[in-house]
mmCIF file with all atom_site columns, C-alpha atoms in Angstrom:
data_model
loop_
_atom_site.group_PDB
_atom_site.id
_atom_site.type_symbol
_atom_site.label_atom_id
_atom_site.label_alt_id
_atom_site.label_comp_id
_atom_site.label_asym_id
_atom_site.label_entity_id
_atom_site.label_seq_id
_atom_site.pdbx_PDB_ins_code
_atom_site.Cartn_x
_atom_site.Cartn_y
_atom_site.Cartn_z
_atom_site.occupancy
_atom_site.B_iso_or_equiv
_atom_site.pdbx_formal_charge
_atom_site.auth_seq_id
_atom_site.auth_comp_id
_atom_site.auth_asym_id
_atom_site.auth_atom_id
_atom_site.pdbx_PDB_model_num
ATOM 1   C CA . SER D 1 1   ? 6.631   -3.123  12.675 1.00 42.00 ? 1   SER D CA 1
ATOM 2   C CA . GLN D 1 2   ? 3.988   -4.043  15.831 1.00 46.00 ? 2   GLN D CA 1
ATOM 3   C CA . GLN D 1 3   ? 6.967   -3.531  17.700 1.00 54.00 ? 3   GLN D CA 1
ATOM 4   C CA . GLY D 1 4   ? 5.981   -7.399  19.014 1.00 62.00 ? 4   GLY D CA 1
ATOM 5   C CA . GLU D 1 5   ? 4.512   -10.324 17.984 1.00 83.00 ? 5   GLU D CA 1
ATOM 6   C CA . GLU D 1 6   ? 1.835   -12.993 18.733 1.00 87.00 ? 6   GLU D CA 1
ATOM 7   C CA . ASP D 1 7   ? 1.518   -16.633 19.117 1.00 90.00 ? 7   ASP D CA 1
ATOM 8   C CA . PRO D 1 8   ? 0.399   -18.974 18.015 1.00 94.00 ? 8   PRO D CA 1
ATOM 9   C CA . GLN D 1 9   ? -1.181  -16.719 14.667 1.00 93.00 ? 9   GLN D CA 1
ATOM 10  C CA . ALA D 1 10  ? -3.892  -19.288 14.506 1.00 96.00 ? 10  ALA D CA 1
ATOM 11  C CA . LEU D 1 11  ? -4.983  -22.039 17.739 1.00 97.00 ? 11  LEU D CA 1
ATOM 12  C CA . SER D 1 12  ? -7.843  -24.442 17.503 1.00 98.00 ? 12  SER D CA 1
ATOM 13  C CA . ILE D 1 13  ? -8.776  -26.485 20.304 1.00 97.00 ? 13  ILE D CA 1
ATOM 14  C CA . GLN D 1 14  ? -11.728 -28.244 21.734 1.00 98.00 ? 14  GLN D CA 1
ATOM 15  C CA . GLU D 1 15  ? -14.451 -26.886 23.859 1.00 98.00 ? 15  GLU D CA 1
ATOM 16  C CA . GLY D 1 16  ? -13.299 -28.307 27.798 1.00 98.00 ? 16  GLY D CA 1
ATOM 17  C CA . GLU D 1 17  ? -9.550  -27.091 26.455 1.00 98.00 ? 17  GLU D CA 1
ATOM 18  C CA . ASN D 1 18  ? -7.540  -24.637 27.754 1.00 98.00 ? 18  ASN D CA 1
ATOM 19  C CA . ALA D 1 19  ? -6.036  -22.261 24.951 1.00 98.00 ? 19  ALA D CA 1
ATOM 20  C CA . THR D 1 20  ? -2.571  -19.915 25.855 1.00 97.00 ? 20  THR D CA 1
ATOM 21  C CA . MET D 1 21  ? -1.999  -17.081 23.454 1.00 97.00 ? 21  MET D CA 1
ATOM 22  C CA . ASN D 1 22  ? 1.318   -15.202 23.914 1.00 97.00 ? 22  ASN D CA 1
ATOM 23  C CA . CYS D 1 23  ? 2.884   -11.642 23.368 1.00 95.00 ? 23  CYS D CA 1
ATOM 24  C CA . SER D 1 24  ? 6.174   -10.330 22.926 1.00 95.00 ? 24  SER D CA 1
ATOM 25  C CA . TYR D 1 25  ? 7.245   -7.265  22.857 1.00 93.00 ? 25  TYR D CA 1
ATOM 26  C CA . LYS D 1 26  ? 10.222  -4.914  22.609 1.00 91.00 ? 26  LYS D CA 1
ATOM 27  C CA . THR D 1 27  ? 9.869   -1.454  24.134 1.00 88.00 ? 27  THR D CA 1
ATOM 28  C CA . SER D 1 28  ? 9.349   -0.554  27.885 1.00 88.00 ? 28  SER D CA 1
ATOM 29  C CA . ILE D 1 29  ? 5.848   -0.409  28.927 1.00 90.00 ? 29  ILE D CA 1
ATOM 30  C CA . ASN D 1 30  ? 3.835   1.029   31.231 1.00 88.00 ? 30  ASN D CA 1
ATOM 31  C CA . ASN D 1 31  ? 1.250   -2.025  30.992 1.00 91.00 ? 31  ASN D CA 1
ATOM 32  C CA . LEU D 1 32  ? -0.118  -4.556  29.204 1.00 94.00 ? 32  LEU D CA 1
ATOM 33  C CA . GLN D 1 33  ? -4.259  -5.032  27.643 1.00 95.00 ? 33  GLN D CA 1
ATOM 34  C CA . TRP D 1 34  ? -5.644  -7.739  25.696 1.00 96.00 ? 34  TRP D CA 1
ATOM 35  C CA . TYR D 1 35  ? -8.640  -7.620  24.367 1.00 97.00 ? 35  TYR D CA 1
ATOM 36  C CA . ARG D 1 36  ? -11.092 -9.368  21.895 1.00 97.00 ? 36  ARG D CA 1
ATOM 37  C CA . GLN D 1 37  ? -12.668 -9.349  18.601 1.00 96.00 ? 37  GLN D CA 1
ATOM 38  C CA . ASN D 1 38  ? -15.433 -11.018 17.337 1.00 95.00 ? 38  ASN D CA 1
ATOM 39  C CA . SER D 1 39  ? -15.444 -11.635 13.547 1.00 92.00 ? 39  SER D CA 1
ATOM 40  C CA . GLY D 1 40  ? -16.161 -7.879  11.840 1.00 90.00 ? 40  GLY D CA 1
ATOM 41  C CA . ARG D 1 41  ? -17.331 -6.346  14.809 1.00 93.00 ? 41  ARG D CA 1
ATOM 42  C CA . GLY D 1 42  ? -14.956 -3.745  17.515 1.00 94.00 ? 42  GLY D CA 1
ATOM 43  C CA . LEU D 1 43  ? -12.800 -4.955  20.184 1.00 96.00 ? 43  LEU D CA 1
ATOM 44  C CA . VAL D 1 44  ? -13.093 -5.855  23.854 1.00 96.00 ? 44  VAL D CA 1
ATOM 45  C CA . HIS D 1 45  ? -11.639 -5.259  26.590 1.00 95.00 ? 45  HIS D CA 1
ATOM 46  C CA . LEU D 1 46  ? -10.888 -8.203  28.172 1.00 96.00 ? 46  LEU D CA 1
ATOM 47  C CA . ILE D 1 47  ? -7.629  -7.358  30.814 1.00 95.00 ? 47  ILE D CA 1
ATOM 48  C CA . LEU D 1 48  ? -4.976  -5.094  32.463 1.00 94.00 ? 48  LEU D CA 1
ATOM 49  C CA . ILE D 1 49  ? -1.539  -5.698  33.494 1.00 95.00 ? 49  ILE D CA 1
ATOM 50  C CA . ARG D 1 50  ? 0.431   -3.107  34.985 1.00 92.00 ? 50  ARG D CA 1
ATOM 51  C CA . SER D 1 51  ? 4.098   -3.222  34.529 1.00 92.00 ? 51  SER D CA 1
ATOM 52  C CA . ASN D 1 52  ? 4.557   -4.014  38.179 1.00 94.00 ? 52  ASN D CA 1
ATOM 53  C CA . GLU D 1 53  ? 2.335   -7.032  38.079 1.00 96.00 ? 53  GLU D CA 1
ATOM 54  C CA . ARG D 1 54  ? 2.830   -10.283 37.492 1.00 97.00 ? 54  ARG D CA 1
ATOM 55  C CA . GLU D 1 55  ? -0.439  -12.264 37.480 1.00 98.00 ? 55  GLU D CA 1
ATOM 56  C CA . LYS D 1 56  ? -3.762  -11.614 36.979 1.00 97.00 ? 56  LYS D CA 1
ATOM 57  C CA . HIS D 1 57  ? -7.091  -13.393 37.057 1.00 96.00 ? 57  HIS D CA 1
ATOM 58  C CA . SER D 1 58  ? -10.338 -12.089 35.268 1.00 95.00 ? 58  SER D CA 1
ATOM 59  C CA . GLY D 1 59  ? -13.452 -15.233 35.359 1.00 97.00 ? 59  GLY D CA 1
ATOM 60  C CA . ARG D 1 60  ? -11.736 -17.537 32.983 1.00 98.00 ? 60  ARG D CA 1
ATOM 61  C CA . LEU D 1 61  ? -9.053  -15.491 32.032 1.00 98.00 ? 61  LEU D CA 1
ATOM 62  C CA . ARG D 1 62  ? -5.455  -15.263 33.849 1.00 98.00 ? 62  ARG D CA 1
ATOM 63  C CA . VAL D 1 63  ? -3.060  -12.852 32.625 1.00 98.00 ? 63  VAL D CA 1
ATOM 64  C CA . THR D 1 64  ? 1.081   -13.255 33.315 1.00 98.00 ? 64  THR D CA 1
ATOM 65  C CA . LEU D 1 65  ? 3.768   -10.795 32.648 1.00 97.00 ? 65  LEU D CA 1
ATOM 66  C CA . ASP D 1 66  ? 7.302   -11.262 32.484 1.00 97.00 ? 66  ASP D CA 1
ATOM 67  C CA . THR D 1 67  ? 8.764   -7.653  32.284 1.00 95.00 ? 67  THR D CA 1
ATOM 68  C CA . SER D 1 68  ? 12.345  -9.557  32.470 1.00 95.00 ? 68  SER D CA 1
ATOM 69  C CA . LYS D 1 69  ? 11.548  -11.364 29.352 1.00 95.00 ? 69  LYS D CA 1
ATOM 70  C CA . LYS D 1 70  ? 9.281   -8.403  27.583 1.00 95.00 ? 70  LYS D CA 1
ATOM 71  C CA . SER D 1 71  ? 6.419   -11.319 27.386 1.00 96.00 ? 71  SER D CA 1
ATOM 72  C CA . SER D 1 72  ? 2.656   -11.757 28.294 1.00 97.00 ? 72  SER D CA 1
ATOM 73  C CA . SER D 1 73  ? 0.101   -14.874 28.090 1.00 98.00 ? 73  SER D CA 1
ATOM 74  C CA . LEU D 1 74  ? -3.427  -14.782 28.392 1.00 98.00 ? 74  LEU D CA 1
ATOM 75  C CA . LEU D 1 75  ? -4.857  -18.008 29.162 1.00 98.00 ? 75  LEU D CA 1
ATOM 76  C CA . ILE D 1 76  ? -8.549  -18.867 28.772 1.00 98.00 ? 76  ILE D CA 1
ATOM 77  C CA . THR D 1 77  ? -9.227  -22.325 30.914 1.00 98.00 ? 77  THR D CA 1
ATOM 78  C CA . ALA D 1 78  ? -12.289 -24.569 30.095 1.00 98.00 ? 78  ALA D CA 1
ATOM 79  C CA . SER D 1 79  ? -13.679 -23.191 26.750 1.00 98.00 ? 79  SER D CA 1
ATOM 80  C CA . ARG D 1 80  ? -16.197 -22.655 25.648 1.00 97.00 ? 80  ARG D CA 1
ATOM 81  C CA . ALA D 1 81  ? -17.214 -22.086 21.605 1.00 97.00 ? 81  ALA D CA 1
ATOM 82  C CA . ALA D 1 82  ? -18.526 -19.051 22.449 1.00 97.00 ? 82  ALA D CA 1
ATOM 83  C CA . ASP D 1 83  ? -14.775 -17.880 23.301 1.00 98.00 ? 83  ASP D CA 1
ATOM 84  C CA . THR D 1 84  ? -14.031 -18.022 19.263 1.00 98.00 ? 84  THR D CA 1
ATOM 85  C CA . ALA D 1 85  ? -12.900 -14.830 18.437 1.00 97.00 ? 85  ALA D CA 1
ATOM 86  C CA . SER D 1 86  ? -9.371  -12.922 17.688 1.00 96.00 ? 86  SER D CA 1
ATOM 87  C CA . TYR D 1 87  ? -7.222  -12.194 20.782 1.00 97.00 ? 87  TYR D CA 1
ATOM 88  C CA . PHE D 1 88  ? -4.845  -8.900  20.724 1.00 96.00 ? 88  PHE D CA 1
ATOM 89  C CA . CYS D 1 89  ? -2.603  -7.939  23.391 1.00 95.00 ? 89  CYS D CA 1
ATOM 90  C CA . ALA D 1 90  ? -2.090  -4.185  23.082 1.00 94.00 ? 90  ALA D CA 1
ATOM 91  C CA . ARG D 1 91  ? 1.098   -2.641  25.081 1.00 92.00 ? 91  ARG D CA 1
ATOM 92  C CA . GLU D 1 92  ? 0.625   1.293   26.378 1.00 89.00 ? 92  GLU D CA 1
ATOM 93  C CA . THR D 1 93  ? 3.730   3.091   25.998 1.00 80.00 ? 93  THR D CA 1
ATOM 94  C CA . SER D 1 94  ? 3.297   6.756   26.708 1.00 73.00 ? 94  SER D CA 1
ATOM 95  C CA . GLY D 1 95  ? 0.426   9.206   26.121 1.00 68.00 ? 95  GLY D CA 1
ATOM 96  C CA . SER D 1 96  ? -2.013  6.447   26.756 1.00 71.00 ? 96  SER D CA 1
ATOM 97  C CA . ARG D 1 97  ? -1.200  5.257   23.175 1.00 83.00 ? 97  ARG D CA 1
ATOM 98  C CA . LEU D 1 98  ? -1.539  1.981   22.076 1.00 90.00 ? 98  LEU D CA 1
ATOM 99  C CA . THR D 1 99  ? 0.263   -0.355  20.109 1.00 91.00 ? 99  THR D CA 1
ATOM 100 C CA . PHE D 1 100 ? -1.580  -3.497  18.971 1.00 92.00 ? 100 PHE D CA 1
ATOM 101 C CA . GLY D 1 101 ? -0.110  -6.957  17.970 1.00 91.00 ? 101 GLY D CA 1
ATOM 102 C CA . GLU D 1 102 ? -1.298  -9.433  14.927 1.00 92.00 ? 102 GLU D CA 1
ATOM 103 C CA . GLY D 1 103 ? -3.298  -11.177 17.017 1.00 94.00 ? 103 GLY D CA 1
ATOM 104 C CA . THR D 1 104 ? -4.260  -14.758 17.989 1.00 96.00 ? 104 THR D CA 1
ATOM 105 C CA . GLN D 1 105 ? -7.414  -16.380 15.681 1.00 96.00 ? 105 GLN D CA 1
ATOM 106 C CA . LEU D 1 106 ? -8.852  -19.250 18.466 1.00 97.00 ? 106 LEU D CA 1
ATOM 107 C CA . THR D 1 107 ? -11.221 -21.361 17.354 1.00 98.00 ? 107 THR D CA 1
ATOM 108 C CA . VAL D 1 108 ? -13.396 -24.114 20.152 1.00 98.00 ? 108 VAL D CA 1
ATOM 109 C CA . ASN D 1 109 ? -14.906 -26.713 17.896 1.00 97.00 ? 109 ASN D CA 1
ATOM 110 C CA . PRO D 1 110 ? -18.051 -28.021 20.351 1.00 93.00 ? 110 PRO D CA 1
ATOM 111 C CA . ASP U 2 1   ? -26.087 3.456   27.793 1.00 60.00 ? 1   ASP U CA 1
ATOM 112 C CA . GLY U 2 2   ? -23.095 4.635   27.109 1.00 70.00 ? 2   GLY U CA 1
ATOM 113 C CA . GLY U 2 3   ? -20.321 3.822   24.383 1.00 93.00 ? 3   GLY U CA 1
ATOM 114 C CA . ILE U 2 4   ? -18.815 4.786   21.056 1.00 97.00 ? 4   ILE U CA 1
ATOM 115 C CA . THR U 2 5   ? -21.134 4.915   17.993 1.00 97.00 ? 5   THR U CA 1
ATOM 116 C CA . GLN U 2 6   ? -19.133 4.342   13.866 1.00 97.00 ? 6   GLN U CA 1
ATOM 117 C CA . SER U 2 7   ? -21.168 5.505   11.137 1.00 96.00 ? 7   SER U CA 1
ATOM 118 C CA . PRO U 2 8   ? -21.683 4.041   8.218  1.00 96.00 ? 8   PRO U CA 1
ATOM 119 C CA . LYS U 2 9   ? -20.897 0.498   8.835  1.00 96.00 ? 9   LYS U CA 1
ATOM 120 C CA . TYR U 2 10  ? -20.367 0.063   5.438  1.00 96.00 ? 10  TYR U CA 1
ATOM 121 C CA . LEU U 2 11  ? -18.900 2.852   3.179  1.00 95.00 ? 11  LEU U CA 1
ATOM 122 C CA . PHE U 2 12  ? -17.926 2.397   -0.933 1.00 93.00 ? 12  PHE U CA 1
ATOM 123 C CA . ARG U 2 13  ? -15.961 5.252   -2.529 1.00 89.00 ? 13  ARG U CA 1
ATOM 124 C CA . LYS U 2 14  ? -15.044 5.766   -5.778 1.00 90.00 ? 14  LYS U CA 1
ATOM 125 C CA . GLU U 2 15  ? -11.512 6.374   -6.861 1.00 86.00 ? 15  GLU U CA 1
ATOM 126 C CA . GLY U 2 16  ? -10.568 10.089  -6.089 1.00 87.00 ? 16  GLY U CA 1
ATOM 127 C CA . GLN U 2 17  ? -13.126 11.006  -3.621 1.00 91.00 ? 17  GLN U CA 1
ATOM 128 C CA . ASN U 2 18  ? -12.948 11.840  0.136  1.00 94.00 ? 18  ASN U CA 1
ATOM 129 C CA . VAL U 2 19  ? -15.196 10.298  2.758  1.00 95.00 ? 19  VAL U CA 1
ATOM 130 C CA . THR U 2 20  ? -15.969 11.124  6.305  1.00 97.00 ? 20  THR U CA 1
ATOM 131 C CA . LEU U 2 21  ? -16.235 8.484   8.923  1.00 97.00 ? 21  LEU U CA 1
ATOM 132 C CA . SER U 2 22  ? -18.167 9.911   11.986 1.00 98.00 ? 22  SER U CA 1
ATOM 133 C CA . CYS U 2 23  ? -17.000 8.452   15.498 1.00 98.00 ? 23  CYS U CA 1
ATOM 134 C CA . GLU U 2 24  ? -19.241 9.532   18.295 1.00 98.00 ? 24  GLU U CA 1
ATOM 135 C CA . GLN U 2 25  ? -18.894 9.456   21.874 1.00 97.00 ? 25  GLN U CA 1
ATOM 136 C CA . ASN U 2 26  ? -20.979 9.624   25.141 1.00 96.00 ? 26  ASN U CA 1
ATOM 137 C CA . LEU U 2 27  ? -18.634 8.270   27.780 1.00 94.00 ? 27  LEU U CA 1
ATOM 138 C CA . ASN U 2 28  ? -17.058 11.696  28.835 1.00 94.00 ? 28  ASN U CA 1
ATOM 139 C CA . HIS U 2 29  ? -13.550 10.499  27.564 1.00 93.00 ? 29  HIS U CA 1
ATOM 140 C CA . ASP U 2 30  ? -10.668 12.909  27.097 1.00 93.00 ? 30  ASP U CA 1
ATOM 141 C CA . ALA U 2 31  ? -8.589  10.630  24.958 1.00 93.00 ? 31  ALA U CA 1
ATOM 142 C CA . MET U 2 32  ? -10.297 9.371   20.876 1.00 96.00 ? 32  MET U CA 1
ATOM 143 C CA . TYR U 2 33  ? -8.328  7.239   18.413 1.00 96.00 ? 33  TYR U CA 1
ATOM 144 C CA . TRP U 2 34  ? -8.790  5.981   14.939 1.00 98.00 ? 34  TRP U CA 1
ATOM 145 C CA . TYR U 2 35  ? -7.123  2.947   14.170 1.00 97.00 ? 35  TYR U CA 1
ATOM 146 C CA . ARG U 2 36  ? -6.964  1.357   10.812 1.00 97.00 ? 36  ARG U CA 1
ATOM 147 C CA . GLN U 2 37  ? -7.311  -3.012  11.026 1.00 96.00 ? 37  GLN U CA 1
ATOM 148 C CA . ASP U 2 38  ? -6.615  -5.074  6.888  1.00 94.00 ? 38  ASP U CA 1
ATOM 149 C CA . PRO U 2 39  ? -7.817  -8.354  6.935  1.00 87.00 ? 39  PRO U CA 1
ATOM 150 C CA . GLY U 2 40  ? -6.539  -11.176 9.502  1.00 82.00 ? 40  GLY U CA 1
ATOM 151 C CA . GLN U 2 41  ? -3.676  -8.061  10.372 1.00 85.00 ? 41  GLN U CA 1
ATOM 152 C CA . GLY U 2 42  ? -3.528  -6.101  13.812 1.00 89.00 ? 42  GLY U CA 1
ATOM 153 C CA . LEU U 2 43  ? -4.843  -2.553  14.506 1.00 94.00 ? 43  LEU U CA 1
ATOM 154 C CA . ARG U 2 44  ? -2.779  0.291   13.290 1.00 95.00 ? 44  ARG U CA 1
ATOM 155 C CA . LEU U 2 45  ? -2.574  3.901   14.581 1.00 95.00 ? 45  LEU U CA 1
ATOM 156 C CA . ILE U 2 46  ? -4.077  6.841   12.049 1.00 97.00 ? 46  ILE U CA 1
ATOM 157 C CA . TYR U 2 47  ? -4.799  9.889   14.468 1.00 97.00 ? 47  TYR U CA 1
ATOM 158 C CA . TYR U 2 48  ? -5.622  10.480  18.048 1.00 95.00 ? 48  TYR U CA 1
ATOM 159 C CA . SER U 2 49  ? -6.664  13.051  19.931 1.00 95.00 ? 49  SER U CA 1
ATOM 160 C CA . GLN U 2 50  ? -6.052  13.384  23.965 1.00 92.00 ? 50  GLN U CA 1
ATOM 161 C CA . ILE U 2 51  ? -7.706  16.749  24.302 1.00 93.00 ? 51  ILE U CA 1
ATOM 162 C CA . VAL U 2 52  ? -10.480 19.459  22.165 1.00 95.00 ? 52  VAL U CA 1
ATOM 163 C CA . ASN U 2 53  ? -8.821  21.208  19.548 1.00 96.00 ? 53  ASN U CA 1
ATOM 164 C CA . ASP U 2 54  ? -5.942  19.204  19.710 1.00 95.00 ? 54  ASP U CA 1
ATOM 165 C CA . PHE U 2 55  ? -5.040  15.812  17.879 1.00 96.00 ? 55  PHE U CA 1
ATOM 166 C CA . GLN U 2 56  ? -1.644  13.941  16.881 1.00 95.00 ? 56  GLN U CA 1
ATOM 167 C CA . LYS U 2 57  ? -0.656  11.905  13.967 1.00 96.00 ? 57  LYS U CA 1
ATOM 168 C CA . GLY U 2 58  ? -0.271  8.066   14.417 1.00 95.00 ? 58  GLY U CA 1
ATOM 169 C CA . ASP U 2 59  ? 2.037   5.339   12.242 1.00 93.00 ? 59  ASP U CA 1
ATOM 170 C CA . ILE U 2 60  ? 0.181   5.927   9.212  1.00 96.00 ? 60  ILE U CA 1
ATOM 171 C CA . ALA U 2 61  ? -1.897  9.481   8.997  1.00 97.00 ? 61  ALA U CA 1
ATOM 172 C CA . GLU U 2 62  ? -0.584  10.102  5.349  1.00 96.00 ? 62  GLU U CA 1
ATOM 173 C CA . GLY U 2 63  ? -4.119  10.417  3.567  1.00 96.00 ? 63  GLY U CA 1
ATOM 174 C CA . TYR U 2 64  ? -5.675  10.870  6.845  1.00 97.00 ? 64  TYR U CA 1
ATOM 175 C CA . SER U 2 65  ? -7.290  13.953  8.053  1.00 98.00 ? 65  SER U CA 1
ATOM 176 C CA . VAL U 2 66  ? -9.215  14.575  11.734 1.00 98.00 ? 66  VAL U CA 1
ATOM 177 C CA . SER U 2 67  ? -11.003 17.207  13.355 1.00 98.00 ? 67  SER U CA 1
ATOM 178 C CA . ARG U 2 68  ? -12.104 17.306  17.117 1.00 98.00 ? 68  ARG U CA 1
ATOM 179 C CA . GLU U 2 69  ? -13.912 20.345  17.948 1.00 97.00 ? 69  GLU U CA 1
ATOM 180 C CA . LYS U 2 70  ? -15.953 18.587  20.297 1.00 97.00 ? 70  LYS U CA 1
ATOM 181 C CA . LYS U 2 71  ? -15.229 16.281  22.712 1.00 97.00 ? 71  LYS U CA 1
ATOM 182 C CA . GLU U 2 72  ? -17.578 14.095  21.810 1.00 97.00 ? 72  GLU U CA 1
ATOM 183 C CA . SER U 2 73  ? -16.921 13.560  18.086 1.00 98.00 ? 73  SER U CA 1
ATOM 184 C CA . PHE U 2 74  ? -13.568 13.245  16.665 1.00 98.00 ? 74  PHE U CA 1
ATOM 185 C CA . PRO U 2 75  ? -14.650 12.418  12.362 1.00 98.00 ? 75  PRO U CA 1
ATOM 186 C CA . LEU U 2 76  ? -12.085 10.565  9.831  1.00 98.00 ? 76  LEU U CA 1
ATOM 187 C CA . THR U 2 77  ? -11.851 11.813  6.672  1.00 97.00 ? 77  THR U CA 1
ATOM 188 C CA . VAL U 2 78  ? -9.990  9.583   4.060  1.00 96.00 ? 78  VAL U CA 1
ATOM 189 C CA . THR U 2 79  ? -8.782  11.712  1.142  1.00 94.00 ? 79  THR U CA 1
ATOM 190 C CA . SER U 2 80  ? -8.143  11.023  -2.470 1.00 90.00 ? 80  SER U CA 1
ATOM 191 C CA . ALA U 2 81  ? -4.260  10.606  -1.432 1.00 89.00 ? 81  ALA U CA 1
ATOM 192 C CA . GLN U 2 82  ? -4.650  7.471   0.284  1.00 90.00 ? 82  GLN U CA 1
ATOM 193 C CA . LYS U 2 83  ? -3.937  5.179   -2.179 1.00 87.00 ? 83  LYS U CA 1
ATOM 194 C CA . ASN U 2 84  ? -5.395  1.680   -0.416 1.00 91.00 ? 84  ASN U CA 1
ATOM 195 C CA . PRO U 2 85  ? -8.331  3.127   1.488  1.00 93.00 ? 85  PRO U CA 1
ATOM 196 C CA . THR U 2 86  ? -10.008 -0.276  1.690  1.00 95.00 ? 86  THR U CA 1
ATOM 197 C CA . ALA U 2 87  ? -9.881  -1.459  5.308  1.00 96.00 ? 87  ALA U CA 1
ATOM 198 C CA . PHE U 2 88  ? -11.858 -1.641  8.654  1.00 97.00 ? 88  PHE U CA 1
ATOM 199 C CA . TYR U 2 89  ? -11.426 1.674   10.704 1.00 98.00 ? 89  TYR U CA 1
ATOM 200 C CA . LEU U 2 90  ? -11.979 1.457   14.293 1.00 98.00 ? 90  LEU U CA 1
ATOM 201 C CA . CYS U 2 91  ? -12.703 4.572   16.124 1.00 98.00 ? 91  CYS U CA 1
ATOM 202 C CA . ALA U 2 92  ? -12.233 4.088   20.351 1.00 96.00 ? 92  ALA U CA 1
ATOM 203 C CA . SER U 2 93  ? -11.763 6.244   23.215 1.00 95.00 ? 93  SER U CA 1
ATOM 204 C CA . SER U 2 94  ? -9.948  6.296   26.872 1.00 92.00 ? 94  SER U CA 1
ATOM 205 C CA . LYS U 2 95  ? -9.815  8.298   30.301 1.00 86.00 ? 95  LYS U CA 1
ATOM 206 C CA . PRO U 2 96  ? -6.098  8.657   30.349 1.00 71.00 ? 96  PRO U CA 1
ATOM 207 C CA . GLY U 2 97  ? -4.848  7.919   33.750 1.00 67.00 ? 97  GLY U CA 1
ATOM 208 C CA . ILE U 2 98  ? -7.331  5.478   34.607 1.00 62.00 ? 98  ILE U CA 1
ATOM 209 C CA . PHE U 2 99  ? -6.207  1.772   34.216 1.00 67.00 ? 99  PHE U CA 1
ATOM 210 C CA . GLY U 2 100 ? -9.327  0.625   32.259 1.00 71.00 ? 100 GLY U CA 1
ATOM 211 C CA . GLY U 2 101 ? -8.511  0.213   28.244 1.00 88.00 ? 101 GLY U CA 1
ATOM 212 C CA . TYR U 2 102 ? -9.876  1.762   25.324 1.00 93.00 ? 102 TYR U CA 1
ATOM 213 C CA . THR U 2 103 ? -13.526 1.291   24.254 1.00 95.00 ? 103 THR U CA 1
ATOM 214 C CA . PHE U 2 104 ? -14.134 0.559   20.845 1.00 96.00 ? 104 PHE U CA 1
ATOM 215 C CA . GLY U 2 105 ? -16.959 1.150   18.615 1.00 97.00 ? 105 GLY U CA 1
ATOM 216 C CA . SER U 2 106 ? -17.937 -1.329  16.107 1.00 97.00 ? 106 SER U CA 1
ATOM 217 C CA . GLY U 2 107 ? -16.578 0.034   12.838 1.00 97.00 ? 107 GLY U CA 1
ATOM 218 C CA . THR U 2 108 ? -16.799 0.728   9.433  1.00 97.00 ? 108 THR U CA 1
ATOM 219 C CA . ARG U 2 109 ? -15.497 -0.685  6.420  1.00 97.00 ? 109 ARG U CA 1
ATOM 220 C CA . LEU U 2 110 ? -15.158 1.202   3.970  1.00 96.00 ? 110 LEU U CA 1
ATOM 221 C CA . THR U 2 111 ? -14.490 -0.692  -0.345 1.00 95.00 ? 111 THR U CA 1
ATOM 222 C CA . VAL U 2 112 ? -13.435 1.714   -2.812 1.00 90.00 ? 112 VAL U CA 1
ATOM 223 C CA . VAL U 2 113 ? -15.228 1.012   -5.917 1.00 86.00 ? 113 VAL U CA 1
#
């Protein structure tokens, strides 16, 4: 078990639309991070939100964290074809170890 | 430029062979990690090391071995005991205590032939 779930597994939208991906987890966390992976490549760190934060922004990205519901969401606004990738949430619990979800495959159609 | 280099990009292994995947970083990060990714799935932790000459098993360590003799290097050996080694292997590093996330290499795709 990855100790969490992401949904949807796959998301297909048109350019200009917003994309929302959700992540749930089961154990307490130090922080939650979101990563992006282009096909066949390594992961790229997008944004980190600490357990005492509720919302964070970075450019077109907005991340929320609800520790009472053990869930997080990643919103990409005004999506572009270049945003097509897999997006993973990762929970840091202890010792800097990250546990990854199974990801959401986002396809942005031009 | 600082970063993590994984080599080779593609690797083919015959049944019963051991193979070693290289991971080198010049970021001066203390911690390094090896993950395995199967098609359409997330990452699973194989081994990690938070300091030179020390490493810990992750969630799927069976059939793998590592060493950490230098801060910059964290090679992973896939042994013949790993019955299903075909996967995408990712190395990462981080600076513990600094909230900056992991830096990943570009991965090695291992195929058993």
